[in-house]
PDB file of C-alpha atoms in Angstrom:
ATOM      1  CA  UNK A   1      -3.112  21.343  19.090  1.00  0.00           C
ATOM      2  CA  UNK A   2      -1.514  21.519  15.714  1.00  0.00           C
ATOM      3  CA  UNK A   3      -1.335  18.555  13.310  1.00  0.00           C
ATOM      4  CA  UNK A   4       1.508  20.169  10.508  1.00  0.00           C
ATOM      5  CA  UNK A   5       1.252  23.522   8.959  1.00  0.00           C
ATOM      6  CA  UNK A   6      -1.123  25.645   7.383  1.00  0.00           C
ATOM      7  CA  UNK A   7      -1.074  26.466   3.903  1.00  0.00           C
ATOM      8  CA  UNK A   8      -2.555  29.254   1.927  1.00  0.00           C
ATOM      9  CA  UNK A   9      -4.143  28.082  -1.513  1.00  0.00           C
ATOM     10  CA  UNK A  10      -2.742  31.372  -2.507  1.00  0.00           C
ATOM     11  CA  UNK A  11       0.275  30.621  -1.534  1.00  0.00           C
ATOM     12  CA  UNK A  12       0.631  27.060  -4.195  1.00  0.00           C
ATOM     13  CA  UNK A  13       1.146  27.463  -8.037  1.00  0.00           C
ATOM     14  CA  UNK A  14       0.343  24.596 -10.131  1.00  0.00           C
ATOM     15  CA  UNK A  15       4.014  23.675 -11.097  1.00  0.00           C
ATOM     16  CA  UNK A  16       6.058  24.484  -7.894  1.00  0.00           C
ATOM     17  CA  UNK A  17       8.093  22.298  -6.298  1.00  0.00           C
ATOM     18  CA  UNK A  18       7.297  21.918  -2.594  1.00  0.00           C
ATOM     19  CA  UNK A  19       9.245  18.887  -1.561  1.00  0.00           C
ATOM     20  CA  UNK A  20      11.220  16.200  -2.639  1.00  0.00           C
ATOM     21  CA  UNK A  21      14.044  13.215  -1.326  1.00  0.00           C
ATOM     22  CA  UNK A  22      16.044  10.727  -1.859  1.00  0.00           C
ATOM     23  CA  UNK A  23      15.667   7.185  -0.991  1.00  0.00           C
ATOM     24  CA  UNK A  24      18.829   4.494  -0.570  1.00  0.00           C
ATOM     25  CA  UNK A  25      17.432   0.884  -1.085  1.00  0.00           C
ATOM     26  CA  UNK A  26      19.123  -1.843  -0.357  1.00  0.00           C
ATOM     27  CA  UNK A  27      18.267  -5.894   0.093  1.00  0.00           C
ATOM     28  CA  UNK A  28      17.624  -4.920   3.621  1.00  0.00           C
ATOM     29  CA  UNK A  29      14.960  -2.496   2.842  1.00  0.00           C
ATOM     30  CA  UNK A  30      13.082  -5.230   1.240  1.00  0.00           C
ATOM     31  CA  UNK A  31      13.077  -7.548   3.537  1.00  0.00           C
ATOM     32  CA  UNK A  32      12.193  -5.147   6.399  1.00  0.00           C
ATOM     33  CA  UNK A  33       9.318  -3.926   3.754  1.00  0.00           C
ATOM     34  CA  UNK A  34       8.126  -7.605   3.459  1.00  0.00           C
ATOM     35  CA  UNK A  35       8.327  -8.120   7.116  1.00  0.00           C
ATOM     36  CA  UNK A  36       6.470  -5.152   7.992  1.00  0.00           C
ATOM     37  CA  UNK A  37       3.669  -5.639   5.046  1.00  0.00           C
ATOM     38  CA  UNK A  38       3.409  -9.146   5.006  1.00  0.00           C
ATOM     39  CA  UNK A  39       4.011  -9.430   1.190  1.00  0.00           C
ATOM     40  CA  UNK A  40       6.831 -11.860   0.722  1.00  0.00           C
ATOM     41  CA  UNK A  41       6.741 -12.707  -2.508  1.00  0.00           C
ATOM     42  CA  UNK A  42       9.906 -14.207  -3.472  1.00  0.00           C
ATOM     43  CA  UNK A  43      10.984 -12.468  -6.302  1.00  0.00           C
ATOM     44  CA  UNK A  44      11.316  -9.401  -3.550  1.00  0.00           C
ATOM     45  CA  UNK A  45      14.470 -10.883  -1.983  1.00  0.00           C
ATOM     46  CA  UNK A  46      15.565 -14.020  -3.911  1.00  0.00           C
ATOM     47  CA  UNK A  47      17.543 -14.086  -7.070  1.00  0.00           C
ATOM     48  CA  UNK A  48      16.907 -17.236  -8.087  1.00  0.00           C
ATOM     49  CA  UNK A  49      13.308 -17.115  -7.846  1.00  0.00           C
ATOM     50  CA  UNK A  50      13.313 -13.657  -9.629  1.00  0.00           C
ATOM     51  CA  UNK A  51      15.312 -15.201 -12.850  1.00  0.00           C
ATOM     52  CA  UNK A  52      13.056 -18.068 -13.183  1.00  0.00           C
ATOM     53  CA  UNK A  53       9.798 -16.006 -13.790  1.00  0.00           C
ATOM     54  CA  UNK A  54      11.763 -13.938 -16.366  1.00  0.00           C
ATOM     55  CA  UNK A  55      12.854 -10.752 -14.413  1.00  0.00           C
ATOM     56  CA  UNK A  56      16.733  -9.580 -14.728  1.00  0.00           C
ATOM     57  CA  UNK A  57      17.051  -9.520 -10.623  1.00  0.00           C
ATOM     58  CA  UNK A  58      15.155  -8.735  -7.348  1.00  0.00           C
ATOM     59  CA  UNK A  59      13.028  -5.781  -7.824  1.00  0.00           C
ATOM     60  CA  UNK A  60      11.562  -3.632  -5.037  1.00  0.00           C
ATOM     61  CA  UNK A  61       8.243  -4.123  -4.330  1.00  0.00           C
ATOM     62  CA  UNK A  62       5.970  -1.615  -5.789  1.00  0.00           C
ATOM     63  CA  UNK A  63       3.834  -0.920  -2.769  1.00  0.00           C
ATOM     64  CA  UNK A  64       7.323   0.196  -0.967  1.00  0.00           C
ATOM     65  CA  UNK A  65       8.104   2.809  -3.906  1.00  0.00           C
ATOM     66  CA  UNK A  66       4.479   4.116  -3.432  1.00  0.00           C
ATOM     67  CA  UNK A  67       4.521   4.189   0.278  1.00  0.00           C
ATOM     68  CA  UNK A  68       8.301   6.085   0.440  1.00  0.00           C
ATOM     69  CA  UNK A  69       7.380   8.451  -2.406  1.00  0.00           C
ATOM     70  CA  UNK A  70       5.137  10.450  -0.439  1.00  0.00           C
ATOM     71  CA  UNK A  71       6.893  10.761   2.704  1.00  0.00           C
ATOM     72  CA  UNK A  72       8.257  14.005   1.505  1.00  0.00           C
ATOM     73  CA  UNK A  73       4.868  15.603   0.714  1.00  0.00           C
ATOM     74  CA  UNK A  74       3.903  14.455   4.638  1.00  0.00           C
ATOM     75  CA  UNK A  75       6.882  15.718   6.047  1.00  0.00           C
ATOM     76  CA  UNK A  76       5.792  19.079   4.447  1.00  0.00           C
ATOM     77  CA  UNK A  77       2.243  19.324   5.637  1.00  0.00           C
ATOM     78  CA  UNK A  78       3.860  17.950   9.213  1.00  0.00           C
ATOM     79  CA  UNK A  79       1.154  15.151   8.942  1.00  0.00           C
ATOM     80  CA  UNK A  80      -0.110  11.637   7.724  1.00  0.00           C
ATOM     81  CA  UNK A  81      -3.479  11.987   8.133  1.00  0.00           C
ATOM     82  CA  UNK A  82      -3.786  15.212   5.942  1.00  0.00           C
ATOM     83  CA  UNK A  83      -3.049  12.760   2.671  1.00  0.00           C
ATOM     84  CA  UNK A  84      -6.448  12.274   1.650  1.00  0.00           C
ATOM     85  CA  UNK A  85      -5.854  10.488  -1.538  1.00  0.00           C
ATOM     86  CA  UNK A  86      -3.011   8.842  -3.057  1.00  0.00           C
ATOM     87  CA  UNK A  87      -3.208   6.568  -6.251  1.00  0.00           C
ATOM     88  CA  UNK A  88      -0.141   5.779  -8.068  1.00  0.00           C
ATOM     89  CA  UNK A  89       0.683   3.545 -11.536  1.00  0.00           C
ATOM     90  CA  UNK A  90       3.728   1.064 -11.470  1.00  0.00           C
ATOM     91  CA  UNK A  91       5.302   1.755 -14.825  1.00  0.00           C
ATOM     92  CA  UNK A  92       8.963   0.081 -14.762  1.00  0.00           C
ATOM     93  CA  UNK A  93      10.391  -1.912 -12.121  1.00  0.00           C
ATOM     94  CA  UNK A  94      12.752  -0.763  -9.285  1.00  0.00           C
ATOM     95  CA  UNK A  95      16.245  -3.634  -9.343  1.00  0.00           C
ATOM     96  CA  UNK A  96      17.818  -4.006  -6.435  1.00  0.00           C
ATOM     97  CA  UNK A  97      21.331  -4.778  -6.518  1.00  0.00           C
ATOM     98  CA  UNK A  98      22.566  -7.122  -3.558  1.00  0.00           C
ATOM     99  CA  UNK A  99      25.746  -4.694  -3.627  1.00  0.00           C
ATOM    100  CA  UNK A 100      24.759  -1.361  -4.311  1.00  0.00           C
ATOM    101  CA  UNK A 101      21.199  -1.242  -3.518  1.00  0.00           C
ATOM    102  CA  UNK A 102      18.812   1.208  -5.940  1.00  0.00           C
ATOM    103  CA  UNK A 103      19.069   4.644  -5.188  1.00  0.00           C
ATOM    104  CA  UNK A 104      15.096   6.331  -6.185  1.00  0.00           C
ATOM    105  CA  UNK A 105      14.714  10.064  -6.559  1.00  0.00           C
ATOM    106  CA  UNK A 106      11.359  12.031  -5.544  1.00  0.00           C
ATOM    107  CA  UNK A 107      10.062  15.459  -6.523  1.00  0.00           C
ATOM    108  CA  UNK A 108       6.690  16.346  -5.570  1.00  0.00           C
ATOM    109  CA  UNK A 109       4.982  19.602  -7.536  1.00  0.00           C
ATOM    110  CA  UNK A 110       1.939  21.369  -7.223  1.00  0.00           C
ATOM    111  CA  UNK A 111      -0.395  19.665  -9.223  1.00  0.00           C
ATOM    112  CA  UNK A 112      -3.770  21.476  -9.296  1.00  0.00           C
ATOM    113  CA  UNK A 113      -5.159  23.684  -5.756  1.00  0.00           C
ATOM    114  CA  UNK A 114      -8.779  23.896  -4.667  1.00  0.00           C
ATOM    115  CA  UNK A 115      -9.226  26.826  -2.516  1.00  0.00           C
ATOM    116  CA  UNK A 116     -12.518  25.991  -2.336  1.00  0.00           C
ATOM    117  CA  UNK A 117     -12.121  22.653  -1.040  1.00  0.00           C
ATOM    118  CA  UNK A 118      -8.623  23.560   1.043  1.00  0.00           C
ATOM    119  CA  UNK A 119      -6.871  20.646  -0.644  1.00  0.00           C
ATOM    120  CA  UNK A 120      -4.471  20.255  -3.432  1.00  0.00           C
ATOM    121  CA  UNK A 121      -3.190  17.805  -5.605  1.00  0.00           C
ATOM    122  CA  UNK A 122       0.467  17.086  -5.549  1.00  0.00           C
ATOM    123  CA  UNK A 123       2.320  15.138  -8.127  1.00  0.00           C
ATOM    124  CA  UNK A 124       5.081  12.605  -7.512  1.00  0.00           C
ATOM    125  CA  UNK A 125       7.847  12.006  -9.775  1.00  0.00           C
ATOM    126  CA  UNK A 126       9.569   9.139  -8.918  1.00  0.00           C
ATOM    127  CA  UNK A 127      12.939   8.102 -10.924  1.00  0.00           C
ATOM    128  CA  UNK A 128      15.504   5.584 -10.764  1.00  0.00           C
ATOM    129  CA  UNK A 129      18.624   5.407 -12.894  1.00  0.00           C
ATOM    130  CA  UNK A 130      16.970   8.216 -14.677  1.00  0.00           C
ATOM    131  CA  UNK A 131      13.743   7.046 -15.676  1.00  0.00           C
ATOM    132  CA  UNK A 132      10.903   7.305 -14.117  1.00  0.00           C
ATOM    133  CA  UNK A 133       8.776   4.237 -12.038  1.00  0.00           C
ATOM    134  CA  UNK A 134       5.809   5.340 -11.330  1.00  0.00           C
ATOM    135  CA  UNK A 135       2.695   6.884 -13.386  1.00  0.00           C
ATOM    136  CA  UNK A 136       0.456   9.152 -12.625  1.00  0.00           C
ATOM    137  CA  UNK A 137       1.692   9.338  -9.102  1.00  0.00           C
ATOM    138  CA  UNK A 138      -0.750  11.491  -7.119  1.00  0.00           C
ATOM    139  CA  UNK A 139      -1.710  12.949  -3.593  1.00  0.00           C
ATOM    140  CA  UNK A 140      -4.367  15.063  -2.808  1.00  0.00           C
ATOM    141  CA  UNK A 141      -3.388  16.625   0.514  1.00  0.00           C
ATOM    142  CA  UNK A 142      -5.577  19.019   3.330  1.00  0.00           C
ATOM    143  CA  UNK A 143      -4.008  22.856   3.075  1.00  0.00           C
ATOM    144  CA  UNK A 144      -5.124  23.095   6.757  1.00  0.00           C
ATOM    145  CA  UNK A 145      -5.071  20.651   9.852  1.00  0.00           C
ATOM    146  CA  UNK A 146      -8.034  18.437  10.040  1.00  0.00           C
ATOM    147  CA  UNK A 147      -7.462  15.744  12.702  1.00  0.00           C
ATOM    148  CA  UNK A 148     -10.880  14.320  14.412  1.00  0.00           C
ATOM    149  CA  UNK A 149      -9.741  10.804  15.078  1.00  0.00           C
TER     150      UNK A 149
ATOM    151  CA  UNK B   1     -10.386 -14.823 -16.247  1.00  0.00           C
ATOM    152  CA  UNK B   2     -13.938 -15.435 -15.633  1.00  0.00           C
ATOM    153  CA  UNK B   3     -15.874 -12.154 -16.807  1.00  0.00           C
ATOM    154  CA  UNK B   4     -18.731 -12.677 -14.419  1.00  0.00           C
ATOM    155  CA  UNK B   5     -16.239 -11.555 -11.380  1.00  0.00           C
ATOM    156  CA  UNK B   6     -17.302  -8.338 -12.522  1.00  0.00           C
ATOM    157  CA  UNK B   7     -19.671  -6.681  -9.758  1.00  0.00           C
ATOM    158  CA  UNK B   8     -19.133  -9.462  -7.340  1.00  0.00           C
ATOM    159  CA  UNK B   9     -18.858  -8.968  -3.586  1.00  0.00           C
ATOM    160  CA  UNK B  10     -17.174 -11.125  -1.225  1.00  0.00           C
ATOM    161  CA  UNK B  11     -17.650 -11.690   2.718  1.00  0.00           C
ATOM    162  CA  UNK B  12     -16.113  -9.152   4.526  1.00  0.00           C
ATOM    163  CA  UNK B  13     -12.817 -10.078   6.107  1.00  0.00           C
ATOM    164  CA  UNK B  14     -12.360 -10.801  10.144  1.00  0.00           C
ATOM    165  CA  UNK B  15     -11.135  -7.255  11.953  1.00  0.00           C
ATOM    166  CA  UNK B  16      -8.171  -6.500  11.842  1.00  0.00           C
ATOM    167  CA  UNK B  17      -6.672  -5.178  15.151  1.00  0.00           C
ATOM    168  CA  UNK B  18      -4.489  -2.096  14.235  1.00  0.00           C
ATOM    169  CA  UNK B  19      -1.301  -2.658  16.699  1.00  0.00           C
ATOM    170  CA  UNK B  20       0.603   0.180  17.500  1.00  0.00           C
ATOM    171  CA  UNK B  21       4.203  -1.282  17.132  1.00  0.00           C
ATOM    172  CA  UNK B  22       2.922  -2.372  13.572  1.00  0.00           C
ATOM    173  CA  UNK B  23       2.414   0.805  12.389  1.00  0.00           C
ATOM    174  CA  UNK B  24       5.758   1.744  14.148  1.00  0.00           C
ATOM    175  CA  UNK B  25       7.144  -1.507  12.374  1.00  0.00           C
ATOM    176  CA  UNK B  26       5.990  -0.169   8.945  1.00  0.00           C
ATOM    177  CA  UNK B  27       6.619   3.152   9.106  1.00  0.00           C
ATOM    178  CA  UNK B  28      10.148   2.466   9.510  1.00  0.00           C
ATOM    179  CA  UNK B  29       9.573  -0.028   6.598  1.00  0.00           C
ATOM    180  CA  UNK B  30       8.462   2.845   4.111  1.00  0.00           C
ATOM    181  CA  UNK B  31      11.478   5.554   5.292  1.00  0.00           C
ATOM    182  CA  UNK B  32       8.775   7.342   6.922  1.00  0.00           C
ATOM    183  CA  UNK B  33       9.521  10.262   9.783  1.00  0.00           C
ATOM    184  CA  UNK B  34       6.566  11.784  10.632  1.00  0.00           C
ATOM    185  CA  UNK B  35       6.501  11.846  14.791  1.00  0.00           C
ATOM    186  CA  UNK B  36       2.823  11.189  14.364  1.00  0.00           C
ATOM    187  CA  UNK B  37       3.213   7.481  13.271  1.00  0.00           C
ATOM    188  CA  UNK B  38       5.463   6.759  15.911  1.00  0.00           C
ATOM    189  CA  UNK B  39       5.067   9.238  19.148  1.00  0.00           C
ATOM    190  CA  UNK B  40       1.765   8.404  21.110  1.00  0.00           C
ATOM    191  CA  UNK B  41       2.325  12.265  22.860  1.00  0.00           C
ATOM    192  CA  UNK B  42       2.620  13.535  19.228  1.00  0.00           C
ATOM    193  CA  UNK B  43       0.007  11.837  17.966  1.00  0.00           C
ATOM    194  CA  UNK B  44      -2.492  12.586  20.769  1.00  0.00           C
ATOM    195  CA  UNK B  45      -1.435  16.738  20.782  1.00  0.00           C
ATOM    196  CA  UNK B  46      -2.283  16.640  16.718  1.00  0.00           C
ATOM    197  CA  UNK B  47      -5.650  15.392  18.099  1.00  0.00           C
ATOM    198  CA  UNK B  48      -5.651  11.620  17.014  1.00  0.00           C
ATOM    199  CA  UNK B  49      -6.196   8.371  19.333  1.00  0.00           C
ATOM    200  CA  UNK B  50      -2.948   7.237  19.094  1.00  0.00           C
ATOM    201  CA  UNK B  51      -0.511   7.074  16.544  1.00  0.00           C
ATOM    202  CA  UNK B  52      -1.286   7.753  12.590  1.00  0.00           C
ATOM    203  CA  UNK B  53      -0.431   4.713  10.088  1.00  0.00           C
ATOM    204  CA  UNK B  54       0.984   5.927   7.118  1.00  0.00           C
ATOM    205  CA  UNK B  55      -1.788   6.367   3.915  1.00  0.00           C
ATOM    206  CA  UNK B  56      -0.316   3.027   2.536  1.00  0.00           C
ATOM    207  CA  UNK B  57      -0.728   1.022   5.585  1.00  0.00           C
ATOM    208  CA  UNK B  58      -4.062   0.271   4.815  1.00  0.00           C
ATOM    209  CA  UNK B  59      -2.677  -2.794   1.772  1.00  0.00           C
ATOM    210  CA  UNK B  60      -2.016  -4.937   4.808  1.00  0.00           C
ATOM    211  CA  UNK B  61      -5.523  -4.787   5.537  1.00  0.00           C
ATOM    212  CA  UNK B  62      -6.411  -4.798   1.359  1.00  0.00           C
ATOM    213  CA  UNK B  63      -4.037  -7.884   1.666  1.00  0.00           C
ATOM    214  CA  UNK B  64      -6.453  -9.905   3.126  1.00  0.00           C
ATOM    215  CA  UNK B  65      -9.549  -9.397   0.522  1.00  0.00           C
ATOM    216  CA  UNK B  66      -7.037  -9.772  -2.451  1.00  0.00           C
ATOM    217  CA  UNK B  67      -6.355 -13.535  -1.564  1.00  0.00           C
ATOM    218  CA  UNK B  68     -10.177 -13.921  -1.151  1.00  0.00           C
ATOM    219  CA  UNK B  69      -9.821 -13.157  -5.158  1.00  0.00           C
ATOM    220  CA  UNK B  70      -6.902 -14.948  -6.187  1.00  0.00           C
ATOM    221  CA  UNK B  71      -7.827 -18.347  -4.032  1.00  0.00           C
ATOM    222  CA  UNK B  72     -11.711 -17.767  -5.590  1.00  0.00           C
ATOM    223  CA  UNK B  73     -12.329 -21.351  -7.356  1.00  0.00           C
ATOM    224  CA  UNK B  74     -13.761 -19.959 -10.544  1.00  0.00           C
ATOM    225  CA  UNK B  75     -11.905 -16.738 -11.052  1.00  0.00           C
ATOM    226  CA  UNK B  76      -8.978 -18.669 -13.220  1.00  0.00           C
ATOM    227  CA  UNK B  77      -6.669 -15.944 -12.041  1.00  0.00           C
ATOM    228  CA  UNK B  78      -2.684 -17.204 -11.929  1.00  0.00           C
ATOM    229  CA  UNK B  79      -1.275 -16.118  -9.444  1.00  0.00           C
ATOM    230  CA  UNK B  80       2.432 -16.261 -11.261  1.00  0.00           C
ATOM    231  CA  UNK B  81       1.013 -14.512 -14.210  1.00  0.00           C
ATOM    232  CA  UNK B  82       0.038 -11.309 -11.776  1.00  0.00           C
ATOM    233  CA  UNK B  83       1.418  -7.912 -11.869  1.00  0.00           C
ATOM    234  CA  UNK B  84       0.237  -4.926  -9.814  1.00  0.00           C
ATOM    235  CA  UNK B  85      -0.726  -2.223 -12.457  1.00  0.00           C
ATOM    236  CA  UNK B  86      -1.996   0.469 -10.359  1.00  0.00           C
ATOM    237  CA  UNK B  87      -3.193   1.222  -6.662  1.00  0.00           C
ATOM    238  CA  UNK B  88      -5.315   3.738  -4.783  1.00  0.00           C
ATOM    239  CA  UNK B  89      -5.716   4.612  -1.506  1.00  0.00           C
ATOM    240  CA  UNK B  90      -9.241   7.566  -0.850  1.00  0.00           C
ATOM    241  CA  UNK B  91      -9.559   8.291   2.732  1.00  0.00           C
ATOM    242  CA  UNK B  92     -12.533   9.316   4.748  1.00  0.00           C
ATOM    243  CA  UNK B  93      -9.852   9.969   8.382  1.00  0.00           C
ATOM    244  CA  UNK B  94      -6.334   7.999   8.240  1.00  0.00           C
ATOM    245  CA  UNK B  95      -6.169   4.359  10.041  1.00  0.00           C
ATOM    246  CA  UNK B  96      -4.384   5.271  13.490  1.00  0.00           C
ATOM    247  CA  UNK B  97      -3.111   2.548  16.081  1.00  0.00           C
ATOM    248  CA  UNK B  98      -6.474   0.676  18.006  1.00  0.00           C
ATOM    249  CA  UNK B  99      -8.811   0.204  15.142  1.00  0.00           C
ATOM    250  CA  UNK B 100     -10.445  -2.480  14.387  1.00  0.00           C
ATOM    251  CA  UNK B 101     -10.904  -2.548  10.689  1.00  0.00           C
ATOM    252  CA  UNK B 102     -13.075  -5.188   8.290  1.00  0.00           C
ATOM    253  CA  UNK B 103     -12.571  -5.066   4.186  1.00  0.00           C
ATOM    254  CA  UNK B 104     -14.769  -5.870   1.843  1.00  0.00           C
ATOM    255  CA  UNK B 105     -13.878  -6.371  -1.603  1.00  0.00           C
ATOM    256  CA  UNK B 106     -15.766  -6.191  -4.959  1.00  0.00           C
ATOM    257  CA  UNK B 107     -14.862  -6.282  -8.021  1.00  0.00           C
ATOM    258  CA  UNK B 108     -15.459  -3.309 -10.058  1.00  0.00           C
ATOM    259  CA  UNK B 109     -13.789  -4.371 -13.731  1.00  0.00           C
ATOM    260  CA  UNK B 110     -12.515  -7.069 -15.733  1.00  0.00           C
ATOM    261  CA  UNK B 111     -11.000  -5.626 -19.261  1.00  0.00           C
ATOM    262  CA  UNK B 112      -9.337  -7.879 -21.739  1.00  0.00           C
ATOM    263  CA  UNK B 113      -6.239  -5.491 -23.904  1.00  0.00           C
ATOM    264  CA  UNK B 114      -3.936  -7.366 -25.877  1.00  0.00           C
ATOM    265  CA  UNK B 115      -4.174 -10.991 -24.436  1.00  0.00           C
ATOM    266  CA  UNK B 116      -3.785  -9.632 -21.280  1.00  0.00           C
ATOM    267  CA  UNK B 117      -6.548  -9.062 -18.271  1.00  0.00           C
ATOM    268  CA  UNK B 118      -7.067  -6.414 -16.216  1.00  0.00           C
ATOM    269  CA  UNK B 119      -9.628  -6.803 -13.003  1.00  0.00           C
ATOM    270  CA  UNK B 120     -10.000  -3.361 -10.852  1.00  0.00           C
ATOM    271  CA  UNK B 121     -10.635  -4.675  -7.143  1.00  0.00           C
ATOM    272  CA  UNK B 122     -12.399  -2.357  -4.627  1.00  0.00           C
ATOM    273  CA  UNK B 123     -11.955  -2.903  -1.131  1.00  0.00           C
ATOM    274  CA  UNK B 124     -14.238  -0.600   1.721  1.00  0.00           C
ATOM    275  CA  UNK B 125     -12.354  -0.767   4.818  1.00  0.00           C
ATOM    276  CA  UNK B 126     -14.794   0.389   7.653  1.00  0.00           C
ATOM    277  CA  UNK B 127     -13.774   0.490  11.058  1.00  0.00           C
ATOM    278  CA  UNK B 128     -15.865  -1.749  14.078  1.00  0.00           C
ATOM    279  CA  UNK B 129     -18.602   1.563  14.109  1.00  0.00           C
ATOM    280  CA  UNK B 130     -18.939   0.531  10.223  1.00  0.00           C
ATOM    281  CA  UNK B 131     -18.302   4.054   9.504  1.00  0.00           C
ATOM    282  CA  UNK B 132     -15.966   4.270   6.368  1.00  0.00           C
ATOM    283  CA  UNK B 133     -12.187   4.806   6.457  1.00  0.00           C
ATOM    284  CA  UNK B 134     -10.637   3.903   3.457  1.00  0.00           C
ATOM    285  CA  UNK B 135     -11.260   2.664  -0.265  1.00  0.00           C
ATOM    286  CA  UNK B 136      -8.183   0.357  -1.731  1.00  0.00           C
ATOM    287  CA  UNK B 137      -8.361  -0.170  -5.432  1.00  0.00           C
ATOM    288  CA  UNK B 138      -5.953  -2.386  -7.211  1.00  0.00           C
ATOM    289  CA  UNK B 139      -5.459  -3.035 -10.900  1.00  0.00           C
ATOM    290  CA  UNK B 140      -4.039  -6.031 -11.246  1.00  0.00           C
ATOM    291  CA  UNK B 141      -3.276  -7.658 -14.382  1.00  0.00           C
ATOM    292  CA  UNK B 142      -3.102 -10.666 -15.528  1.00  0.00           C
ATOM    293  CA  UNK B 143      -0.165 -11.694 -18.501  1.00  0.00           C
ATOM    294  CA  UNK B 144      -1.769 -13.627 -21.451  1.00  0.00           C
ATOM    295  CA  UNK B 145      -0.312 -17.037 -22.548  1.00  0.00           C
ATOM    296  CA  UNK B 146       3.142 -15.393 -24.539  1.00  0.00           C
TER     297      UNK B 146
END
């Protein structure tokens, strides 16, 4: 019975990195993504559509940045469930290129630990082309198994 | 956008049958390789049902409650002029494969900044017990007239 690692509070400074990834999107992704969400917006996977509400090309949508960014931070607790909280804030937009895709970088660092509690907080930093996408990108994760479902 | 949204609550959505290839489907979807969201043997020895969605797998239930809002007669929300500002996703277990989950949204905010609009949307998911699994909030706003 284990459900991912155990981690001692002791063990986590604020500041350290404890995973991280990167992610190769392509046209593809996105249209798997809207498949598998249900979200098809247009401006996810059609050019045209995208330059006639203003945007320079088909951007990724959001929800997929959030949802890839913390795979890293459950591969390192070993599981899903352990994410407790996760709120993120879509600051620039992810373009896809029908060629060459978008290629989006994630760190995640110790944010803030509660020993008390047996959680902490990681923070995301998500970039792309250099600059980051997302705001305020954080998970609050369980330091110890806790599945009961 | 019509300010007295604020605090109202809509009729909970019909349950939504959590399929096991769909949270198979979309973890693949979100690069995700966990063994827990796609190996039932996995899943079960870590002491779940069956296999564990990933945390944002619950927006395709959230989904459902935000076109309750946007299709709402007097809300005056346009749909083209949306943007998703920010997203949140608090847990009380994680959604695994076999539940049968109902949303209810309400909205929580409506703030006006610089011609544009801002509503905060709150949707309880509970699970066919009613016992809570998971709050989605959305931002969304709303682009003034340019």
């Amino acid at each position: 019975m284990t459900a991912g690692i155990t981690i001692a509070a002791d063990e986590l400074t604020a500041g350290d990195v404890v995973a991280g990834g990167h992610f190769a999107l392509s046209r593809d992704s996105l249209v798997r993504y809207a498949g598998a969400s249900g979200d098809f917006n247009a401006i996810h996977y059609r050019d045209d559509v995208a330059a006639s509400v203003g945007l320079p090309g088909v951007l990724a949508h959001g929800m997929l940045t959030m949802g890839l960014a913390v795979q890293p931070v459950v591969d390192w607790i070993g599981d899903p469930g352990r994410v407790l909280d996760y709120q993120v804030r879509f600051t620039r937009p992810v373009l896809v290129d029908p060629v060459d895709g978008a290629e989006l970088i994630v760190s995640a660092k110790v944010g803030k630990v509660d020993a008390e509690a047996g959680t902490a907080r990681i923070d995301l930093t998500v970039t792309f082309n250099g600059d980051t996408v997302l705001g305020k990108a954080q998970a609050v994760v369980s330091l110890a198994p806790t599945a009961s479902v | 956008m019509n300010p007295e949204l604020v605090g109202r609550v809509f009729a909970p959505t019909s349950p939504y049958l959590v399929g096991r290839e769909k949270v198979r489907e979309f973890a693949a979807s979100v690069f995700a390789t966990s063994p827990l969201n796609t190996d039932v043997e996995a899943a079960r020895a870590a002491g779940y049902a069956d296999v564990v969605a990933p945390p944002t797998f619950a927006v395709v239930v959230q989904e459902h409650t935000l076109k309750q809002l946007l299709s709402e007669p007097d809300a005056g929300i346009d749909f083209s002029r949306v943007v998703h500002g920010d997203q949140r996703f608090t847990f009380s277990r994680p959604i695994v494969a076999g539940d049968e989950l109902t949303a209810t949204l309400s909205v929580a905010s409506i703030k006006s900044l610089g011609g544009h609009s801002m509503v905060t949307a709150e949707s309880t998911i509970v699970d066919v017990t009613g016992a809570h699994v998971v709050t989605a909030t959305s931002t969304l706003v709303v682009r003034g007239d340019e």
